[in-house]
Coordinates of C-alpha atoms and ligand atoms in Angstrom, one line a residue:
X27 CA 0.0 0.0 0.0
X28 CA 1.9 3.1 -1.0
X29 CA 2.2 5.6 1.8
X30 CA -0.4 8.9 1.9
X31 CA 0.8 12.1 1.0
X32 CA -0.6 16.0 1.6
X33 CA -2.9 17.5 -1.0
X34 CA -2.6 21.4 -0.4
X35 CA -4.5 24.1 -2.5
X36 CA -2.1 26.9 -2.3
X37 CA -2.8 30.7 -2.5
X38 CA -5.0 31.2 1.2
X39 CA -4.3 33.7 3.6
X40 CA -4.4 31.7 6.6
X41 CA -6.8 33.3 9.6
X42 CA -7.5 31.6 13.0
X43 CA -6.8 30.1 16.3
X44 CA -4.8 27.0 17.4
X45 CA -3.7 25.3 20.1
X46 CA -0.6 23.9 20.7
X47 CA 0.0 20.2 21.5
X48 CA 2.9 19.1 23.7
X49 CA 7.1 19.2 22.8
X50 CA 7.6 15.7 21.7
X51 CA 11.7 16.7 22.4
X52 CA 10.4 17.0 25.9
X53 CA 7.9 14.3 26.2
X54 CA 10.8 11.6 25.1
X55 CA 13.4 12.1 27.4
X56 CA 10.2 12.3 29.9
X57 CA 8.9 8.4 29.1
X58 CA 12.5 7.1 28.7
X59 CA 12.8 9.2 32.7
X60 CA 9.6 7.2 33.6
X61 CA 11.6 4.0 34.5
X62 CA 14.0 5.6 36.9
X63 CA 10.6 6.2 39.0
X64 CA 10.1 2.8 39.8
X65 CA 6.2 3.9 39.8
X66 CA 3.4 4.6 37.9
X67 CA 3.8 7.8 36.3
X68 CA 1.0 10.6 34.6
X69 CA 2.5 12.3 31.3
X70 CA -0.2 14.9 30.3
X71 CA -0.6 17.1 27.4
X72 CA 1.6 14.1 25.8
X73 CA 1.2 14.6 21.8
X74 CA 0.0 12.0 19.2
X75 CA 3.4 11.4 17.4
X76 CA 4.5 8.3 15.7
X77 CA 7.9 9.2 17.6
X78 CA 5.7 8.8 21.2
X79 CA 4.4 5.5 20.3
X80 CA 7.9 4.2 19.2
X81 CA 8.7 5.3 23.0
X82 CA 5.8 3.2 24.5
X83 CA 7.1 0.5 22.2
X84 CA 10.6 0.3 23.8
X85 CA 8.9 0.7 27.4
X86 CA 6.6 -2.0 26.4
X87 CA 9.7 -4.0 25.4
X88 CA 11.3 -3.6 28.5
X89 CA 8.5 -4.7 30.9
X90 CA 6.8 -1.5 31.6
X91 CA 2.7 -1.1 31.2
X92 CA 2.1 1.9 29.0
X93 CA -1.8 3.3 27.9
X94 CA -2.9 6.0 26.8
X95 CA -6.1 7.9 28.1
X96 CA -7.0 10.8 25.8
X97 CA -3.6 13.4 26.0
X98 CA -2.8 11.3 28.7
X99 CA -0.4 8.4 28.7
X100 CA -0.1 6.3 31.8
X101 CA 3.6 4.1 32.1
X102 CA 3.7 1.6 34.7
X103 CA 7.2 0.7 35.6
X104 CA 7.1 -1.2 38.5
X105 CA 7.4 -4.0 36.4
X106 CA 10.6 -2.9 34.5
X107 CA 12.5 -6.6 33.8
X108 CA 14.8 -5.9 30.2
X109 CA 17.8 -3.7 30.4
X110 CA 18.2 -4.4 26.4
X111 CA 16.9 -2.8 23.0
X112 CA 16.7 -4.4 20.2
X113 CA 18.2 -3.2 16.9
X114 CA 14.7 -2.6 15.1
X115 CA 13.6 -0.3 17.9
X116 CA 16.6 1.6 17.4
X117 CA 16.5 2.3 14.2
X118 CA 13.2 3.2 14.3
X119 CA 14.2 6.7 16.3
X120 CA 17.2 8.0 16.1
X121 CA 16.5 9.7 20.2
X122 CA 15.8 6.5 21.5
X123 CA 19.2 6.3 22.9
X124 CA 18.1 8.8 25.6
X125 CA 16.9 5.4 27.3
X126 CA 20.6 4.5 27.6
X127 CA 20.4 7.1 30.7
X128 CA 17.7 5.9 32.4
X129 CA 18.4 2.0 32.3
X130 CA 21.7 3.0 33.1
X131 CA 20.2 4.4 35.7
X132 CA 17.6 2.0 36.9
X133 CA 19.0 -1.1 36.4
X134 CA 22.9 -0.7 36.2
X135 CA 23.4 -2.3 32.9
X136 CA 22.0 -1.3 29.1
X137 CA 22.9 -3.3 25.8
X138 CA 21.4 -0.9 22.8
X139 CA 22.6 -0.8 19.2
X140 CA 24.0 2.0 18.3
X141 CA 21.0 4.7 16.7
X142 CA 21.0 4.8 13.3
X143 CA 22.3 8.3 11.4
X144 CA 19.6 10.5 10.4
X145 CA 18.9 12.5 7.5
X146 CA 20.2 15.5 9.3
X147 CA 24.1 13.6 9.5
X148 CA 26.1 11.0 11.1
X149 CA 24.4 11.8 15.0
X150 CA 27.4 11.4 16.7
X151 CA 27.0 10.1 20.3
X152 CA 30.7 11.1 21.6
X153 CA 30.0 13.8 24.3
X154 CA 26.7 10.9 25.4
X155 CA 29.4 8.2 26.0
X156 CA 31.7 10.4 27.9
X157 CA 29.9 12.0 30.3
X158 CA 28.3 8.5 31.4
X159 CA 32.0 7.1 31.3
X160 CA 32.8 9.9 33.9
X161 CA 29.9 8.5 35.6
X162 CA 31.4 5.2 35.9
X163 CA 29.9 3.6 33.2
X164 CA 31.5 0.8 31.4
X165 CA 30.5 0.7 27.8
X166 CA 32.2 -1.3 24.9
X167 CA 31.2 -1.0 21.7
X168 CA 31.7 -3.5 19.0
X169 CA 29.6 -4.6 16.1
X170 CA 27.4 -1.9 16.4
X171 CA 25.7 -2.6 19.6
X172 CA 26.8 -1.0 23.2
X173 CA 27.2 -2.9 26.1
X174 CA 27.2 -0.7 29.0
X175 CA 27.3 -0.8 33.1
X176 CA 27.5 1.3 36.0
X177 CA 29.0 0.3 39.3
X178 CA 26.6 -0.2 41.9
X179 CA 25.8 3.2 42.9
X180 CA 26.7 6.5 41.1
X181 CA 28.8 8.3 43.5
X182 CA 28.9 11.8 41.5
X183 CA 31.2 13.7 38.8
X184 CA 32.0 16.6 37.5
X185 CA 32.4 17.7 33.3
X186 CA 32.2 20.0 31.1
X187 CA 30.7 19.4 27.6
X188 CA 32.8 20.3 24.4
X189 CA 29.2 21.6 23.2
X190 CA 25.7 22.0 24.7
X191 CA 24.7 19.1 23.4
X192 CA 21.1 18.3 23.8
X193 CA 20.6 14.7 24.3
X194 CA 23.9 14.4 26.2
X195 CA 22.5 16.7 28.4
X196 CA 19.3 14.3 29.2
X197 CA 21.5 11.2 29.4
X198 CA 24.1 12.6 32.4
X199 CA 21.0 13.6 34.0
X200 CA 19.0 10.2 33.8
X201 CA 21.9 8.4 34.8
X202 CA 23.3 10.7 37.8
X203 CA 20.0 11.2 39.2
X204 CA 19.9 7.6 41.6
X205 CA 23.0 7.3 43.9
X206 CA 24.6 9.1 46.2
X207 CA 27.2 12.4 45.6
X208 CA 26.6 15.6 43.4
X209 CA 27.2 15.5 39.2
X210 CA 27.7 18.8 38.3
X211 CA 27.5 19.2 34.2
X212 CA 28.7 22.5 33.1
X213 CA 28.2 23.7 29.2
X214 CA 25.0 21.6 29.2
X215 CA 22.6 22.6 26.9
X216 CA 20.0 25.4 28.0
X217 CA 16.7 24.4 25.9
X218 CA 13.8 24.3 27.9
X219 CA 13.0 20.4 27.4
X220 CA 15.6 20.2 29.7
X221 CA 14.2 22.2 32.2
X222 CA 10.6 20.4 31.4
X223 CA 12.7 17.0 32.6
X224 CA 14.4 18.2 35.6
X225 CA 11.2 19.2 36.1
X226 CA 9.4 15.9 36.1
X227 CA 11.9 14.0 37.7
X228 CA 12.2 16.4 40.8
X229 CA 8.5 16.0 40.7
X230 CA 9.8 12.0 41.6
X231 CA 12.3 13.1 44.0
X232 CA 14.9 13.9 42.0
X233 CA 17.3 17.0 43.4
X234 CA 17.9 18.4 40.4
X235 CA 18.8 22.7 39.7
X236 CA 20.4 24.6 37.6
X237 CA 18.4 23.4 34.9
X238 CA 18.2 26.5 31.9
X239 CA 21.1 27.8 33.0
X240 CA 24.6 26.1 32.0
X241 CA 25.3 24.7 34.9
X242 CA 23.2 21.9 35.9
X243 CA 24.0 20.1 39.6
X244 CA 22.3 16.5 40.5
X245 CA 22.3 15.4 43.6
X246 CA 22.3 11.9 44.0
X247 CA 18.8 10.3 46.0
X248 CA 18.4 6.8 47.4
X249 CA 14.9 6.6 44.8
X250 CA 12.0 8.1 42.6
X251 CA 8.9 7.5 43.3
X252 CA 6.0 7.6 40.4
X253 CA 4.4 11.5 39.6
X254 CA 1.9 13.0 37.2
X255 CA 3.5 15.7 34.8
X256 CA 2.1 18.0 32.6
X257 CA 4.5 18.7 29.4
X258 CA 5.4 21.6 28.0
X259 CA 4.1 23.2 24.9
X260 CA 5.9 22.4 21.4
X261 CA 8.1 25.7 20.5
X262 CA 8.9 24.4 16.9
X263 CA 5.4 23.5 16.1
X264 CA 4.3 26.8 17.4
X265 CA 6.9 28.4 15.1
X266 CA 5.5 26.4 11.9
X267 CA 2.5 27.4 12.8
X268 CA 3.4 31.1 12.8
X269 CA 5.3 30.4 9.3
X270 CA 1.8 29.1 7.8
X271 CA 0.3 32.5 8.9
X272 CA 4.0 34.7 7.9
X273 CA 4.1 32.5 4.2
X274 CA 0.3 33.5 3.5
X275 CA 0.2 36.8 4.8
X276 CA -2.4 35.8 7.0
X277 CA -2.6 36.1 11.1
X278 CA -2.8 33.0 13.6
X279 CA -3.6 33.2 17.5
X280 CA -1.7 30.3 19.2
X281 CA -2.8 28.8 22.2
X282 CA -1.3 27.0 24.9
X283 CA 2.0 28.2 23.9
X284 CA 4.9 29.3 26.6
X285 CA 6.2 32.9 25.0
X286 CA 9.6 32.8 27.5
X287 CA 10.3 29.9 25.3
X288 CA 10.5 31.8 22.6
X289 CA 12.5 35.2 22.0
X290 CA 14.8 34.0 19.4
X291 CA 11.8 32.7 16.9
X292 CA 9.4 36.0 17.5
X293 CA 12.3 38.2 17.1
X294 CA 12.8 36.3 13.4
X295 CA 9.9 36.8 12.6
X296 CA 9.9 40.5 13.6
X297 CA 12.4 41.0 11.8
X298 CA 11.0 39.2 8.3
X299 CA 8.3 42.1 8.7
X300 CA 5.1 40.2 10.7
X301 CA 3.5 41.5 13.9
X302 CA 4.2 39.5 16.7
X303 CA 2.5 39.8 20.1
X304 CA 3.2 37.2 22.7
X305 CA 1.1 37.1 26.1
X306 CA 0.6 35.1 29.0
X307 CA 0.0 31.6 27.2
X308 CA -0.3 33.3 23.9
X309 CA 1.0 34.0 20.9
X310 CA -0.4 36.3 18.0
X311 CA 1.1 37.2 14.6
X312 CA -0.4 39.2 11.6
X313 CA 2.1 38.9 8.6
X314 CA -1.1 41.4 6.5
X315 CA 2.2 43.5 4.9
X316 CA 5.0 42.1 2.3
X317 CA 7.6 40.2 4.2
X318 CA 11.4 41.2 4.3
X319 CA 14.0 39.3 4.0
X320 CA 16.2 38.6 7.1
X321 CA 20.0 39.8 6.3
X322 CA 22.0 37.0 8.4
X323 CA 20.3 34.6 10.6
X324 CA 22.4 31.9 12.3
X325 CA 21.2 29.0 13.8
X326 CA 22.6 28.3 17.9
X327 CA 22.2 26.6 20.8
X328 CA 19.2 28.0 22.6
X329 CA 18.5 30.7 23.6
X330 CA 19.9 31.5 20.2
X331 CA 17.7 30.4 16.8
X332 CA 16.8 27.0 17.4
X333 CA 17.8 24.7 14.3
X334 CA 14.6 22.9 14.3
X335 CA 13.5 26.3 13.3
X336 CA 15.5 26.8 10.7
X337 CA 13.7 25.0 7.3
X338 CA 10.2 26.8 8.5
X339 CA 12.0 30.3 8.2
X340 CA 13.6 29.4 5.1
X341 CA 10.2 28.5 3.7
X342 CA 8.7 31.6 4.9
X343 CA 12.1 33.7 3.5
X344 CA 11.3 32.3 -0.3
X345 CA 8.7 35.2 -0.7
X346 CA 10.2 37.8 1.6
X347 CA 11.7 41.0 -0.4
X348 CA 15.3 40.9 -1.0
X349 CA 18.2 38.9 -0.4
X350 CA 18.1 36.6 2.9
X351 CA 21.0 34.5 4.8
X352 CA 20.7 31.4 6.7
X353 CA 23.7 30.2 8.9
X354 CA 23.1 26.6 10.0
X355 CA 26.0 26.4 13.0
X356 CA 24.2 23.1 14.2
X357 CA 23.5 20.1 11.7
X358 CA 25.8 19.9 8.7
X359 CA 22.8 18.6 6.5
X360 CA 20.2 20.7 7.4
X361 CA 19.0 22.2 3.6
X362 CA 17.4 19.7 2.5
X363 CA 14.3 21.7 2.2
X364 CA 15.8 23.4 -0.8
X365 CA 16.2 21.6 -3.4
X366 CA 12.1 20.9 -3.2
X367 CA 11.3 24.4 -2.4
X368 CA 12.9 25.5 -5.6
X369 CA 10.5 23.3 -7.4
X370 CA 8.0 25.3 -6.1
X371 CA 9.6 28.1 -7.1
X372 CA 11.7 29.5 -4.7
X373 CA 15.1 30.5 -5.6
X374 CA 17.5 29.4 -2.9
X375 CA 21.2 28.4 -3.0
X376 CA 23.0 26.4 -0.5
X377 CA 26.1 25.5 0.0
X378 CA 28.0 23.7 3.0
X379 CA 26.7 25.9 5.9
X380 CA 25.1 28.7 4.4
X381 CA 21.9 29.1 2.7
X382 CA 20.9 32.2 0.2
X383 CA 17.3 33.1 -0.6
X384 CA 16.5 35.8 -2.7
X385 CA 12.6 36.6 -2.2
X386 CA 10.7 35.7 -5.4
X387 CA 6.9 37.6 -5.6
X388 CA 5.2 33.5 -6.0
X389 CA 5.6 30.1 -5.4
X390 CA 3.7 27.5 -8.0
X391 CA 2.6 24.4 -6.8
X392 CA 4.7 21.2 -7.3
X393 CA 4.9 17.6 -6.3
X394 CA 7.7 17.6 -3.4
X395 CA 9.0 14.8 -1.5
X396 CA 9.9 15.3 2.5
X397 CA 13.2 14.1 3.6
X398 CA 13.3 14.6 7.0
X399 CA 10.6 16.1 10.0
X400 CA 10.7 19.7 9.8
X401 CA 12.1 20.3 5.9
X402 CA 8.9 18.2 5.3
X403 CA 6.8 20.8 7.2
X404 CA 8.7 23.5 5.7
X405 CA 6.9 22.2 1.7
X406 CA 3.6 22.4 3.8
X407 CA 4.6 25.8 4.4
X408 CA 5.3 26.4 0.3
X409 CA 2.8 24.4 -0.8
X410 CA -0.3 26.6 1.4
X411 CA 1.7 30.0 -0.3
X412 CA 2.0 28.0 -3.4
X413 CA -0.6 28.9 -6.4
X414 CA -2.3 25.6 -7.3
X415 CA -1.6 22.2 -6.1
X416 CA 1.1 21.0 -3.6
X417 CA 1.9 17.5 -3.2
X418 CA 4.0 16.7 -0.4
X419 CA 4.6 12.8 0.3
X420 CA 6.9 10.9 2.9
X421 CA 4.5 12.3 5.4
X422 CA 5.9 10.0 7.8
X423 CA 8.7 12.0 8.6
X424 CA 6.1 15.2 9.4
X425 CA 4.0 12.6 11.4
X426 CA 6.9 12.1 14.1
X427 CA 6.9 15.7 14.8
X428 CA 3.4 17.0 14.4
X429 CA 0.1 15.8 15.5
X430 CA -3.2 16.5 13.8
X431 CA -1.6 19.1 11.2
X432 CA -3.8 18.7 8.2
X433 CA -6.8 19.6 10.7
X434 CA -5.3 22.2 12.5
X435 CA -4.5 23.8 8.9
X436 CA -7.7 23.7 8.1
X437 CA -9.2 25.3 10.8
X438 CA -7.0 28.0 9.7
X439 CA -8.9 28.2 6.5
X440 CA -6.4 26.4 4.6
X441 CA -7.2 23.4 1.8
X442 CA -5.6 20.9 2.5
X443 CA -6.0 16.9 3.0
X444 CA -4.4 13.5 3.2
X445 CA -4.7 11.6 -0.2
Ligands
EPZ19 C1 17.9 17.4 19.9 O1 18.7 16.5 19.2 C2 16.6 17.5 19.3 N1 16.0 16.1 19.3 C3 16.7 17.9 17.8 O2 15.4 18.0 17.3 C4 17.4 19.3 17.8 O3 17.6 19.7 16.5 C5 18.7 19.3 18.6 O4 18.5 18.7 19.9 C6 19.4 20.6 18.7 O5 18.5 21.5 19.4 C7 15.4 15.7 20.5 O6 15.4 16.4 21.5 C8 14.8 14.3 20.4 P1 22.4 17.7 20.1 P2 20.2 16.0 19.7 O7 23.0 16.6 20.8 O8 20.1 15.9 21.2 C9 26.6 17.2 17.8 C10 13.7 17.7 15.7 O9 13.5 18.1 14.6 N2 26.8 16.1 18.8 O10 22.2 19.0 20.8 O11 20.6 14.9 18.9 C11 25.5 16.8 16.8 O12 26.1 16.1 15.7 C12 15.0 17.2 16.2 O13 12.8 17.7 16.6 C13 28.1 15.5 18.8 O14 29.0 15.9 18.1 O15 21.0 17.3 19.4 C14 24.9 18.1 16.4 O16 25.8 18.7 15.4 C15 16.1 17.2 15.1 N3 28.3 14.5 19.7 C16 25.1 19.0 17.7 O17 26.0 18.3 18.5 C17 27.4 14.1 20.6 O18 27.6 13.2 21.4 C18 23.8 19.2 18.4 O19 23.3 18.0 18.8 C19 26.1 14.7 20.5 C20 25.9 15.7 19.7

């Protein structure tokens, strides 16, 4: 059965209200935390996304009861037995070794293969591996798979990360959180998903602070205990949402969103010429005059311009006057939106790091193919500014990252369905 693909009508200005469903970069390091709770744990406001079920999946696998009750999703991991992953499951998402942490953590020992590149480049797990080394952790590595474990008790560390990397960030955490002593990670990253875990496991018992800033300190506790936690709202899917509204020269009110989250992504869009005005849990943008282009904008570890961002900003840059410049500091293969947006129309040239977009008055609808999560929502962007009809197929990449996006379009006013 060949796979579904989007069916967009371009040409709209976009108008209307939306609401925001939860980060899924928070809510997996969140279920992969679940085991170190040894309880039954309450993840609310938890999104849709193939990526979240692929994270029940591994629980699942390794003895835990996971359901799901509405936006809800219930993990029970009292009954935690398998310290292993198997290949598949790792390959299926490339952040699934975030549960290297937290079996680490729980159970002492982990054997995962090692998670498959992506289409954003190689993934490198380096700056993971050594912090949990510094830990104690004993990993070997041969034929692909990982064979890792911890002395009895974690008994504290101190490191400093060669770069704010993300994930690493979540793994030192899930592993340093059950023992005794004080871990103290300094360059760790600053995103708020990190803060949204430390916040669900101190809301276990964790004693964990720091978190947002670049120093984070652990201090090791005997054990968790189970908790209900409500996530955080998605700050990328906000921002695509405020690029359907910027691309169309329409206006959006987003719901449910966390503005503090944010600077860096309204301040880009300020500057391409839209009207932003963030409130309380509330965003709204108006894009009703001709967008301008952005001179330089570089991609950076938050609070700079998130990354993710990036390919939605592009999309929204193809129609904005003048000449634009994207710096992408993060991923080294992070333009793959390109080559499809130029079939649309755009005229874009990238090269190594750097991306150039000179604005163009219309886009024409195309056929376009997605090749990774958020370049594929970035031809959803092109295709609703597009004249005439968008295909975009390989949705499965958009459906890891966004729940419900078709609809939530359309309640915008936009035409656009799954085929
Ligand atoms: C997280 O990935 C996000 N994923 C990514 O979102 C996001 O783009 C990225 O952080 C940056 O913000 C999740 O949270 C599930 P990193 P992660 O470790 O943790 C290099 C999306 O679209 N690096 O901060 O993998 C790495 O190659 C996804 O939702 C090493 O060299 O990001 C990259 O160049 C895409 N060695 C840079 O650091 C390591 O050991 C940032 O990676 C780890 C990372």
């Amino acid at each position: 059965m060949t796979e579904s693909k989007l069916y967009i009508e371009g040409g709209k200005r976009l108008a209307g209200e939306v609401f925001v469903h939860g980060a899924k970069n928070s809510v997996l390091p969140v279920l992969a935390a679940t085991l170190l709770s040894g309880g039954v744990c309450r993840i609310e406001n938890c999104p849709e996304l193939s990526d979240v079920y692929s994270s029940t999946r591994i629980l699942r696998s390794l003895g835990c009861k996971c359901r799901r009750e509405g936006s809800a999703v219930e993990v029970d991991a009292r009954t935690l037995s398998g310290c292993e992953i198997s290949e598949d499951l790792m390959r299926e998402m490339r952040s699934s070794i975030v549960f290297l942490g937290a079996i680490l953590g729980r159970l002492r020992r982990c054997r995962l293969s090692f998670p498959g590149g992506c289409e954003l480049g190689p993934r490198p797990i380096d700056i993971h591996l050594s912090g949990l080394r510094k830990l104690g952790a004993k990993i070997t590595e041969a034929h692909g798979v990982l064979d890792c474990s911890m002395p009895s008790a974690v008994t504290g560390a101190s490191m400093t990360l060669p770069l704010p990397s993300v994930g690493a960030t979540e793994n030192i955490m899930l592993a340093a959180v059950l023992g005794s002593g004080e871990t103290v990670i300094r360059n760790a990253a600053r995103e708020p998903e990190i803060s949204d875990l430390a916040g669900f496991l101190n809301a276990c018992g964790a004693k964990i602070s720091g978190q947002g800033s670049a120093t984070v300190v652990i201090n090791g506790v005997e054990s968790l205990h189970g908790a209900t936690y409500s996530i955080m709202p998605d700050r990328i899917v906000a921002a695509t949402y405020m690029g359907a509204a910027a691309i169309t020269n329409g206006e959006v009110m987003l719901r449910g969103v966390r503005p503090a989250d944010m600077h860096s992504t309204v301040s880009a869009f300020e500057q391409a010429g839209a009207g932003v005005y963030p409130y309380s849990d509330r965003i709204y943008l108006s894009a009703k005059k001709p967008l301008r282009a952005i001179k330089t904008l570089r991609t950076a570890p938050y609070p700079g311009f998130p990354t993710d961002c990036q390919p939605i900003v592009m999309a929204v840059l193809t129609k904005a006057r003048g000449t634009s410049m994207i710096v992408e500091n993060i991923f080294e293969n992070r333009f793959r939106a390109a080559p499809e947006l130029r079939r649309l129309g755009a005229d874009i040239k990238a090269e190594g790091r750097v991306a150039v977009i000179e604005g163009v008055p219309r886009l024409s609808g195309a056929a376009t193919v997605a090749s990774d999560l958020r370049a594929g929502a970035a031809l959803v962007l092109g295709g609703l500014a597009a004249e005439g009809v968008t295909t975009v197929s390989n949705l499965h990449y958009i459906d890891r990252g966004y729940e419900a996006l078709e609809s939530s379009l359309r309640a915008l006013g936009a035409r656009i369905r799954r085929i």
